[in-house]
Short mmCIF file of C-alpha atoms in Angstrom, two decimals:
data_model
loop_
_atom_site.label_atom_id
_atom_site.label_comp_id
_atom_site.label_asym_id
_atom_site.label_seq_id
_atom_site.Cartn_x
_atom_site.Cartn_y
_atom_site.Cartn_z
CA MET A 1 66.25 -71.21 -25.31
CA ALA A 2 68.86 -70.84 -28.09
CA ALA A 3 71.36 -73.43 -29.00
CA VAL A 4 73.94 -70.81 -29.95
CA CYS A 5 76.09 -68.64 -27.74
CA PRO A 6 74.01 -65.52 -27.06
CA PHE A 7 76.93 -63.27 -26.18
CA ARG A 8 79.72 -64.19 -28.57
CA SER A 9 81.47 -61.05 -29.77
CA PRO A 10 80.68 -60.36 -33.44
CA ALA A 11 84.34 -60.75 -34.42
CA SER A 12 84.76 -64.18 -32.82
CA THR A 13 84.70 -67.22 -35.06
CA ALA A 14 86.52 -69.66 -32.79
CA GLY A 15 85.20 -73.05 -31.76
CA HIS A 16 83.98 -74.76 -34.91
CA ILE A 17 82.04 -71.75 -36.19
CA THR A 18 82.00 -71.41 -39.96
CA THR A 19 81.42 -68.19 -41.86
CA VAL A 20 79.61 -68.57 -45.18
CA LYS A 21 80.61 -66.02 -47.80
CA GLN A 22 78.79 -67.33 -50.85
CA ALA A 23 75.37 -65.87 -51.51
CA GLN A 24 73.57 -68.68 -53.34
CA GLU A 25 70.12 -69.63 -52.10
CA VAL A 26 69.88 -72.91 -50.18
CA VAL A 27 66.91 -75.21 -50.73
CA ARG A 28 65.36 -76.01 -47.35
CA PRO A 29 62.75 -78.53 -46.14
CA ASN A 30 59.19 -77.39 -45.59
CA ILE A 31 59.44 -76.92 -41.84
CA ASP A 32 58.35 -74.07 -39.59
CA TRP A 33 59.42 -72.72 -36.22
CA PHE A 34 56.01 -73.88 -34.96
CA PRO A 35 55.58 -77.16 -36.84
CA SER A 36 52.56 -78.39 -38.77
CA TYR A 37 51.40 -81.86 -37.77
CA LYS A 38 50.11 -82.55 -41.28
CA VAL A 39 53.43 -81.57 -42.85
CA TYR A 40 55.21 -83.77 -40.31
CA LYS A 41 53.01 -86.83 -40.96
CA ASP A 42 53.30 -86.39 -44.73
CA ARG A 43 57.09 -86.29 -44.38
CA VAL A 44 57.10 -89.44 -42.22
CA GLU A 45 55.14 -91.35 -44.87
CA ARG A 46 57.24 -90.03 -47.74
CA LEU A 47 60.57 -90.85 -46.09
CA ALA A 48 59.38 -94.32 -45.09
CA ALA A 49 58.93 -95.07 -48.77
CA LEU A 50 62.22 -93.46 -49.80
CA TYR A 51 64.36 -95.07 -47.08
CA PRO A 52 63.01 -98.56 -46.32
CA ASN A 53 66.32 -99.88 -44.94
CA ARG A 54 67.06 -97.46 -42.12
CA PRO A 55 68.87 -98.66 -38.94
CA THR A 56 66.82 -100.91 -36.68
CA THR A 57 69.22 -100.80 -33.72
CA LEU A 58 70.42 -97.94 -31.55
CA PRO A 59 73.88 -96.37 -31.82
CA ALA A 60 76.55 -97.98 -29.64
CA GLY A 61 76.46 -96.76 -26.06
CA TRP A 62 72.85 -95.55 -26.11
CA PRO A 63 70.36 -97.23 -23.74
CA SER A 64 67.26 -98.95 -25.04
CA GLN A 65 65.23 -97.23 -22.32
CA VAL A 66 65.77 -94.71 -19.51
CA ASN A 67 64.33 -96.14 -16.30
CA ALA A 68 64.49 -93.15 -13.98
CA GLU A 69 62.22 -90.89 -11.97
CA ARG A 70 62.66 -88.20 -14.62
CA THR A 71 60.90 -90.45 -17.15
CA TRP A 72 57.30 -89.28 -16.92
CA SER A 73 54.30 -88.11 -18.89
CA GLY A 74 52.16 -85.17 -17.82
CA SER A 75 49.26 -87.51 -17.13
CA ASP A 76 51.34 -89.24 -14.44
CA PHE A 77 50.86 -86.29 -12.07
CA ALA A 78 47.65 -86.54 -10.05
CA SER A 79 47.73 -82.82 -9.27
CA GLU A 80 50.09 -79.87 -9.10
CA ASN A 81 50.82 -80.79 -5.50
CA ASP A 82 53.00 -83.61 -6.87
CA TYR A 83 55.65 -81.06 -7.81
CA ILE A 84 54.85 -77.89 -5.82
CA VAL A 85 56.74 -77.16 -2.60
CA HIS A 86 54.66 -74.88 -0.39
CA LEU A 87 56.60 -72.38 1.68
CA SER A 88 55.14 -71.97 5.16
CA ALA A 89 54.81 -68.79 7.19
CA ASP A 90 57.90 -69.87 9.14
CA ASP A 91 59.78 -70.33 5.86
CA ILE A 92 58.88 -66.82 4.74
CA THR A 93 59.95 -65.41 8.11
CA GLU A 94 63.29 -67.18 7.75
CA ILE A 95 63.74 -65.83 4.20
CA GLU A 96 62.99 -62.28 5.35
CA GLY A 97 65.43 -62.71 8.22
CA ALA A 98 68.12 -63.80 5.77
CA LEU A 99 67.33 -60.77 3.60
CA ALA A 100 67.77 -58.46 6.59
CA HIS A 101 71.00 -60.26 7.51
CA PHE A 102 72.45 -59.78 4.02
CA LYS A 103 71.52 -56.10 3.90
CA GLY A 104 73.09 -55.60 7.32
CA LEU A 105 76.48 -56.99 6.34
CA LYS A 106 79.37 -54.56 6.12
CA GLY A 107 80.92 -53.71 2.80
CA ASP A 108 79.68 -52.79 -0.64
CA LEU A 109 77.79 -56.02 -1.28
CA GLY A 110 75.54 -56.68 -4.24
CA PRO A 111 73.72 -59.52 -6.02
CA ASP A 112 77.00 -61.29 -6.85
CA ASP A 113 77.63 -61.70 -3.13
CA VAL A 114 74.39 -63.57 -2.32
CA ASN A 115 75.13 -67.19 -1.35
CA PRO A 116 74.24 -69.61 1.47
CA ARG A 117 76.85 -68.02 3.74
CA THR A 118 75.58 -64.46 3.34
CA PHE A 119 71.90 -65.49 3.09
CA PRO A 120 71.51 -67.99 5.96
CA LEU A 121 68.45 -70.26 5.94
CA PRO A 122 69.21 -72.75 8.76
CA SER A 123 65.95 -74.69 8.45
CA LEU A 124 64.61 -74.07 4.94
CA GLY A 125 68.10 -74.26 3.45
CA THR A 126 68.38 -77.98 4.22
CA ARG A 127 65.14 -78.70 2.38
CA LEU A 128 66.19 -76.54 -0.55
CA THR A 129 69.48 -78.42 -0.80
CA ASP A 130 67.51 -81.67 -0.95
CA LEU A 131 65.58 -80.25 -3.91
CA ALA A 132 68.83 -80.03 -5.86
CA ASN A 133 68.83 -83.82 -5.92
CA VAL A 134 65.21 -83.84 -7.14
CA ILE A 135 66.21 -81.60 -10.02
CA HIS A 136 69.34 -83.54 -11.01
CA ASN A 137 68.49 -87.12 -10.05
CA GLY A 138 64.72 -87.09 -9.54
CA ARG A 139 61.75 -85.91 -11.60
CA GLY A 140 63.76 -82.90 -12.81
CA PHE A 141 61.70 -79.91 -11.69
CA VAL A 142 60.03 -78.17 -8.76
CA VAL A 143 57.85 -75.12 -8.17
CA LEU A 144 58.26 -73.15 -4.93
CA ARG A 145 55.03 -71.42 -3.89
CA GLY A 146 54.39 -68.93 -1.11
CA LEU A 147 56.42 -65.79 -1.82
CA ASN A 148 54.58 -62.50 -2.23
CA PRO A 149 56.68 -60.23 -4.45
CA ASP A 150 54.44 -57.24 -3.65
CA LYS A 151 55.96 -57.17 -0.16
CA TYR A 152 59.44 -56.37 -1.45
CA SER A 153 61.19 -53.77 -3.55
CA ASN A 154 62.55 -54.76 -6.95
CA TYR A 155 66.03 -55.05 -5.47
CA ASP A 156 64.87 -57.10 -2.49
CA ASN A 157 62.92 -59.46 -4.75
CA ILE A 158 66.14 -60.15 -6.63
CA LEU A 159 68.09 -60.72 -3.41
CA VAL A 160 65.40 -63.11 -2.13
CA TYR A 161 65.38 -64.96 -5.46
CA LEU A 162 69.17 -65.29 -5.50
CA GLY A 163 69.30 -66.35 -1.87
CA VAL A 164 66.70 -69.10 -2.19
CA THR A 165 68.05 -70.53 -5.45
CA SER A 166 71.66 -70.46 -4.20
CA TYR A 167 70.86 -73.50 -2.04
CA ILE A 168 69.78 -75.47 -5.12
CA ALA A 169 72.35 -74.33 -7.69
CA GLU A 170 75.01 -71.93 -6.46
CA THR A 171 76.69 -70.88 -9.72
CA ARG A 172 74.97 -68.31 -11.93
CA GLY A 173 75.47 -67.97 -15.65
CA LEU A 174 75.73 -65.07 -18.06
CA GLN A 175 72.72 -64.60 -20.30
CA ASP A 176 73.96 -62.24 -23.00
CA PHE A 177 77.09 -60.71 -24.51
CA ASP A 178 76.65 -57.54 -22.42
CA GLY A 179 77.22 -59.52 -19.22
CA ARG A 180 73.67 -59.74 -17.87
CA MET A 181 73.26 -62.24 -15.05
CA LEU A 182 69.50 -61.77 -14.74
CA LEU A 183 66.85 -61.20 -17.38
CA HIS A 184 63.42 -59.64 -17.07
CA ILE A 185 61.17 -61.75 -19.31
CA GLN A 186 58.10 -59.71 -20.22
CA GLN A 187 56.31 -58.09 -23.11
CA VAL A 188 58.45 -55.06 -23.86
CA VAL A 189 57.38 -54.15 -27.39
CA ALA A 190 54.57 -55.03 -29.75
CA ASP A 191 54.96 -58.14 -31.91
CA VAL A 192 55.24 -56.12 -35.12
CA LYS A 193 58.00 -55.27 -37.55
CA LYS A 194 59.83 -52.04 -36.75
CA HIS A 195 62.73 -50.60 -38.72
CA GLY A 196 62.88 -53.78 -40.77
CA SER A 197 63.18 -56.26 -37.89
CA MET A 198 60.96 -58.21 -35.51
CA PRO A 199 61.51 -58.48 -31.73
CA ASN A 200 62.62 -61.69 -30.05
CA SER A 201 60.11 -64.09 -28.50
CA PRO A 202 60.97 -63.62 -24.79
CA TYR A 203 60.02 -59.94 -25.07
CA VAL A 204 56.68 -60.24 -26.85
CA ALA A 205 53.52 -62.17 -26.05
CA ARG A 206 53.83 -64.86 -28.72
CA ALA A 207 53.94 -68.55 -27.84
CA GLN A 208 57.24 -70.41 -27.86
CA PRO A 209 57.67 -74.00 -29.09
CA PHE A 210 59.47 -76.70 -27.12
CA HIS A 211 63.18 -76.03 -26.73
CA THR A 212 65.99 -75.90 -24.20
CA ASP A 213 68.03 -72.94 -23.02
CA LEU A 214 71.84 -72.91 -22.91
CA CYS A 215 72.18 -73.42 -19.16
CA ASP A 216 72.34 -76.42 -16.84
CA VAL A 217 69.46 -75.38 -14.59
CA LEU A 218 66.81 -72.81 -15.49
CA SER A 219 64.73 -70.81 -13.02
CA LEU A 220 61.88 -68.32 -13.33
CA TYR A 221 60.47 -66.13 -10.54
CA ALA A 222 56.98 -64.83 -11.30
CA LEU A 223 56.85 -61.21 -10.17
CA ASP A 224 53.49 -61.02 -11.95
CA VAL A 225 51.41 -63.18 -14.27
CA ALA A 226 49.41 -62.37 -17.38
CA ALA A 227 45.71 -61.60 -17.49
CA TYR A 228 45.34 -64.75 -19.58
CA GLY A 229 47.63 -67.36 -21.10
CA GLY A 230 51.36 -67.68 -20.52
CA GLU A 231 51.13 -71.26 -19.27
CA SER A 232 54.41 -73.13 -18.85
CA PHE A 233 54.89 -76.59 -20.37
CA LEU A 234 57.60 -79.07 -19.38
CA ALA A 235 58.30 -82.36 -21.15
CA SER A 236 60.60 -85.16 -20.01
CA SER A 237 63.52 -85.68 -22.38
CA ALA A 238 63.82 -89.25 -21.11
CA LYS A 239 60.19 -89.99 -22.01
CA ILE A 240 60.71 -88.58 -25.50
CA TYR A 241 63.92 -90.58 -25.89
CA ASN A 242 62.23 -93.80 -24.77
CA GLU A 243 59.39 -93.39 -27.27
CA ILE A 244 61.77 -92.77 -30.17
CA ALA A 245 64.21 -95.51 -29.14
CA ARG A 246 61.35 -98.00 -28.91
CA THR A 247 59.59 -97.14 -32.17
CA ARG A 248 62.17 -95.42 -34.40
CA PRO A 249 65.76 -96.24 -33.38
CA ASP A 250 66.98 -94.81 -36.69
CA VAL A 251 65.94 -91.36 -35.49
CA ILE A 252 68.29 -91.63 -32.50
CA HIS A 253 71.13 -91.92 -35.02
CA VAL A 254 69.95 -88.69 -36.69
CA LEU A 255 69.49 -86.75 -33.43
CA ALA A 256 72.89 -87.82 -32.06
CA ALA A 257 74.84 -86.99 -35.24
CA ASP A 258 77.08 -83.92 -35.06
CA ASP A 259 76.01 -82.44 -38.41
CA TRP A 260 73.02 -80.30 -37.40
CA PRO A 261 73.56 -76.74 -38.78
CA PHE A 262 72.88 -74.07 -36.13
CA ASP A 263 72.57 -70.59 -37.59
CA GLU A 264 74.51 -68.04 -35.50
CA PHE A 265 72.44 -65.22 -37.04
CA TRP A 266 75.55 -63.15 -37.59
CA GLU A 267 76.89 -62.53 -41.09
CA GLY A 268 76.33 -66.10 -42.24
CA GLN A 269 78.12 -67.79 -39.34
CA TYR A 270 76.95 -71.23 -38.24
CA HIS A 271 78.18 -74.24 -36.31
CA THR A 272 77.28 -77.92 -36.32
CA ARG A 273 76.65 -80.25 -33.40
CA PRO A 274 74.14 -82.88 -32.18
CA LEU A 275 70.71 -82.26 -30.68
CA LEU A 276 70.84 -85.32 -28.43
CA TYR A 277 73.59 -86.05 -25.89
CA ASN A 278 74.37 -88.96 -23.58
CA PHE A 279 74.96 -87.04 -20.36
CA THR A 280 76.80 -88.18 -17.27
CA SER A 281 76.32 -86.78 -13.79
CA SER A 282 79.11 -85.34 -11.67
CA SER A 283 77.70 -87.40 -8.80
CA SER A 284 78.27 -90.68 -10.69
CA SER A 285 81.14 -92.36 -12.50
CA PRO A 286 81.15 -91.27 -16.16
CA PRO A 287 81.64 -93.73 -19.00
CA SER A 288 84.84 -93.46 -21.01
CA GLY A 289 84.37 -92.00 -24.49
CA ASN A 290 81.90 -93.95 -26.60
CA THR A 291 82.14 -97.11 -24.47
CA PRO A 292 78.71 -98.76 -24.42
CA ASN A 293 76.68 -98.54 -21.23
CA PRO A 294 77.59 -101.51 -18.97
CA ASP A 295 73.86 -102.26 -18.91
CA PRO A 296 72.72 -101.34 -22.42
CA VAL A 297 69.15 -102.34 -21.63
CA SER A 298 68.53 -99.31 -19.46
CA THR A 299 70.16 -96.42 -17.67
CA SER A 300 69.44 -95.29 -14.12
CA ASN A 301 68.91 -91.79 -12.79
CA ALA A 302 72.41 -91.82 -11.26
CA GLY A 303 73.98 -91.96 -14.70
CA ALA A 304 72.02 -88.99 -16.07
CA GLY A 305 71.59 -90.40 -19.60
CA PRO A 306 70.08 -89.03 -22.83
CA GLY A 307 69.00 -85.41 -22.96
CA PHE A 308 68.49 -82.65 -25.51
CA GLN A 309 70.21 -79.31 -26.04
CA PHE A 310 68.71 -77.26 -28.85
CA SER A 311 66.11 -74.73 -29.86
CA ARG A 312 64.26 -74.72 -33.16
CA ARG A 313 64.95 -71.15 -34.29
CA PRO A 314 68.62 -71.61 -35.31
CA LEU A 315 67.59 -74.76 -37.20
CA THR A 316 64.35 -73.73 -38.89
CA GLY A 317 64.59 -69.95 -38.92
CA SER A 318 61.34 -68.08 -38.32
CA HIS A 319 59.23 -65.21 -39.59
CA PHE A 320 60.97 -62.88 -37.12
CA SER A 321 64.43 -64.41 -37.54
CA PRO A 322 65.06 -65.68 -41.09
CA HIS A 323 68.13 -67.67 -42.05
CA HIS A 324 71.07 -66.13 -43.82
CA PRO A 325 70.45 -67.38 -47.39
CA ALA A 326 73.71 -69.35 -47.56
CA VAL A 327 73.71 -71.05 -44.15
CA PRO A 328 73.37 -74.81 -44.81
CA SER A 329 70.00 -76.45 -44.52
CA MET A 330 69.04 -79.40 -42.39
CA SER A 331 68.12 -82.55 -44.32
CA GLU A 332 64.65 -84.03 -44.76
CA LEU A 333 65.61 -86.77 -42.28
CA GLN A 334 66.64 -84.12 -39.76
CA ALA A 335 63.39 -82.23 -40.31
CA GLU A 336 61.46 -85.43 -39.57
CA ALA A 337 63.47 -86.03 -36.39
CA LEU A 338 63.12 -82.44 -35.17
CA ASP A 339 59.34 -82.45 -35.55
CA MET A 340 59.10 -85.92 -34.00
CA VAL A 341 60.71 -84.56 -30.84
CA TYR A 342 58.32 -81.60 -30.82
CA PHE A 343 55.12 -83.62 -31.16
CA LEU A 344 56.21 -86.17 -28.56
CA ALA A 345 57.02 -83.31 -26.18
CA LYS A 346 53.58 -81.85 -26.81
CA GLU A 347 51.93 -85.23 -26.18
CA HIS A 348 53.69 -85.92 -22.88
CA ALA A 349 54.10 -82.42 -21.41
CA VAL A 350 52.78 -81.27 -18.08
CA GLU A 351 51.01 -77.90 -18.15
CA ILE A 352 51.92 -75.62 -15.26
CA THR A 353 50.00 -72.46 -14.45
CA LEU A 354 52.42 -70.33 -12.49
CA ARG A 355 51.00 -68.01 -9.86
CA LYS A 356 52.38 -64.68 -8.78
CA GLY A 357 55.34 -65.37 -6.49
CA ASP A 358 56.07 -68.87 -7.81
CA VAL A 359 59.67 -69.92 -8.43
CA GLN A 360 60.02 -72.61 -11.10
CA ILE A 361 63.33 -74.50 -11.25
CA PHE A 362 64.18 -77.34 -13.62
CA ASN A 363 67.01 -79.35 -15.13
CA ASN A 364 67.44 -77.83 -18.58
CA PHE A 365 69.12 -80.98 -19.95
CA ALA A 366 66.34 -83.26 -18.65
CA MET A 367 63.41 -81.12 -19.82
CA LEU A 368 62.10 -79.43 -22.92
CA HIS A 369 59.99 -76.38 -22.16
CA ALA A 370 57.46 -74.23 -23.99
CA ARG A 371 55.14 -71.31 -23.33
CA SER A 372 51.67 -70.42 -24.55
CA SER A 373 50.88 -66.94 -25.85
CA PHE A 374 49.52 -64.48 -23.32
CA GLY A 375 47.76 -61.17 -22.86
CA ASP A 376 48.37 -58.45 -20.29
CA ASP A 377 45.98 -55.84 -18.96
CA ALA A 378 46.17 -52.86 -16.63
CA ASP A 379 46.26 -55.05 -13.52
CA HIS A 380 48.19 -58.09 -14.73
CA ARG A 381 51.45 -57.82 -16.63
CA ARG A 382 53.46 -61.01 -16.98
CA HIS A 383 56.96 -60.43 -15.57
CA MET A 384 59.43 -63.25 -14.97
CA LEU A 385 62.95 -62.98 -13.58
CA ARG A 386 65.15 -65.60 -15.25
CA LEU A 387 68.34 -67.14 -13.91
CA TRP A 388 70.70 -69.61 -15.57
CA LEU A 389 72.17 -71.77 -12.82
CA ARG A 390 74.57 -74.66 -12.19
CA ASN A 391 75.12 -77.02 -9.27
CA ASP A 392 78.82 -77.85 -9.53
CA ALA A 393 78.53 -81.02 -7.44
CA LEU A 394 75.57 -82.49 -9.36
CA ARG A 395 75.99 -81.01 -12.84
CA TRP A 396 75.50 -83.06 -15.98
CA THR A 397 78.22 -83.15 -18.63
CA ALA A 398 78.12 -84.43 -22.19
CA ALA A 399 80.33 -87.36 -23.14
CA ALA A 400 81.70 -88.27 -26.56
CA ALA A 401 80.33 -86.72 -29.76
CA GLY A 402 79.40 -83.07 -29.60
CA SER A 403 80.83 -82.41 -26.16
CA THR A 404 83.30 -79.82 -27.50
CA ALA A 405 80.49 -77.53 -28.62
CA LEU A 406 78.75 -77.78 -25.25
CA GLU A 407 82.05 -77.15 -23.45
CA ARG A 408 82.45 -73.95 -25.45
CA ILE A 409 78.93 -72.85 -24.54
CA SER A 410 79.53 -73.82 -20.91
CA TYR A 411 82.70 -71.71 -20.69
CA GLU A 412 81.02 -68.66 -22.18
CA ILE A 413 78.14 -68.90 -19.68
CA TYR A 414 79.86 -70.13 -16.52
CA GLY A 415 83.58 -69.65 -17.17
CA ASN A 416 85.93 -66.93 -15.95
CA ASN A 417 85.66 -64.80 -19.08
CA GLU A 418 85.63 -61.06 -19.79
CA TYR A 419 81.84 -60.83 -19.84
CA ARG A 420 81.49 -62.45 -16.43
CA ARG A 421 84.11 -60.13 -14.96
CA ASN A 422 81.91 -57.21 -16.01
CA ALA A 423 78.60 -58.64 -14.86
CA ILE A 424 75.46 -56.51 -15.17
CA TRP A 425 72.43 -56.79 -12.88
CA ASP A 426 69.32 -55.08 -14.25
CA ILE A 427 67.33 -54.37 -11.11
CA ASP A 428 64.17 -52.71 -12.31
CA ARG A 429 64.23 -52.45 -16.07
CA SER A 430 63.77 -54.53 -19.16
CA PRO A 431 66.55 -55.09 -21.69
CA PRO A 432 67.45 -52.17 -23.93
CA GLU A 433 65.68 -51.89 -27.27
CA LEU A 434 68.76 -53.13 -29.14
CA ARG A 435 68.79 -56.41 -27.25
CA VAL A 436 65.08 -56.92 -27.83
CA LYS A 437 65.75 -56.88 -31.57
CA HIS A 438 69.08 -58.72 -31.54
CA ARG A 439 68.41 -62.23 -32.84
CA ARG A 440 71.71 -63.61 -31.51
CA ALA A 441 70.73 -62.61 -27.98
CA SER A 442 67.72 -64.88 -27.72
CA CYS A 443 67.07 -68.57 -27.45
CA ALA A 444 63.68 -69.65 -28.70
#
């Protein structure tokens, strides 16, 4: 979801954030939050004529191709069983036993205290730990199927969710400036203007274009699904990178440059950073600075490699979240690159229809994700619990250009800061109305 810190205090301008005070209008490219393919193709043709001598080689240190299990196209999966892990009756019994164990512990324990020690899964836990490697060094995502959320109270559903995911990624991240550790993603208000503002995408039924969130690992637990729509789409960042590196190496230069203007949606503040990063894995030896890959022909899964960190809204603005008039515009070359990533993601995505009780977990740096629009009815109301997670032993980190911005975001989500020390767990309610309207508190 957003590529800006969602819980920065309004007074904070630290960390390469610039405040624009002038009020002149900025001329922007013709580019929308949901892009037009015709506009994109017209731009490609126009820029090809204007810039015939663009780079024909990749930037130093970037691989020509990513040869890893996380490099896939949606058509590579024969069926959903290629990525779904089915929980057996014995698994569910073990989960419910762990829930009873946690609730029987002495002391004033709450969601923050759920971990593999307080939520013991002696058999299933080993398999869940193995899935952490799938997410970080394998195909990048899994779906756990077999839970029945109707069996549990709202509080117990959260405890079960935290307990299961703690074996895959034990550290949880803050998701807004109020200190929320868990978000209820559902249609809260109508998608209409009210009091001069529009609600944010996670809390209405509109579709969301391909983007990343701010976390390392993203998880959704489907307490309920929509009457229709709401499909999840995942696209391999490595596949997108390979296509661009093979056909348009000049675009890699554009995506990896640190001059992309991200609107903070607060009094004209913005920051600049790349969209594309050359990640290293904590489980492998990182390269030093901008030193070229020892094997520049390819990169293996152990070295993590290229991945994206951005969402379109801070770059393009939208009908519900317009730019401050003086925040700098992206260039025409950047607009071309941004839409190229989108349409390649759309081409190679896998469509996942989540069922009630499913838990989806994926590497946010290795995937772009999107959502179709949906509709609820009296018997089906889409309701996802979202966690931002990190596996400290397997985490990916950004090297070289742009890493400072990601380190700032990382600290504000996972660091020992004032918001984390006052963590909030919303057990059975949606965000307050103010947060629904607050553009800085949303990602897509």
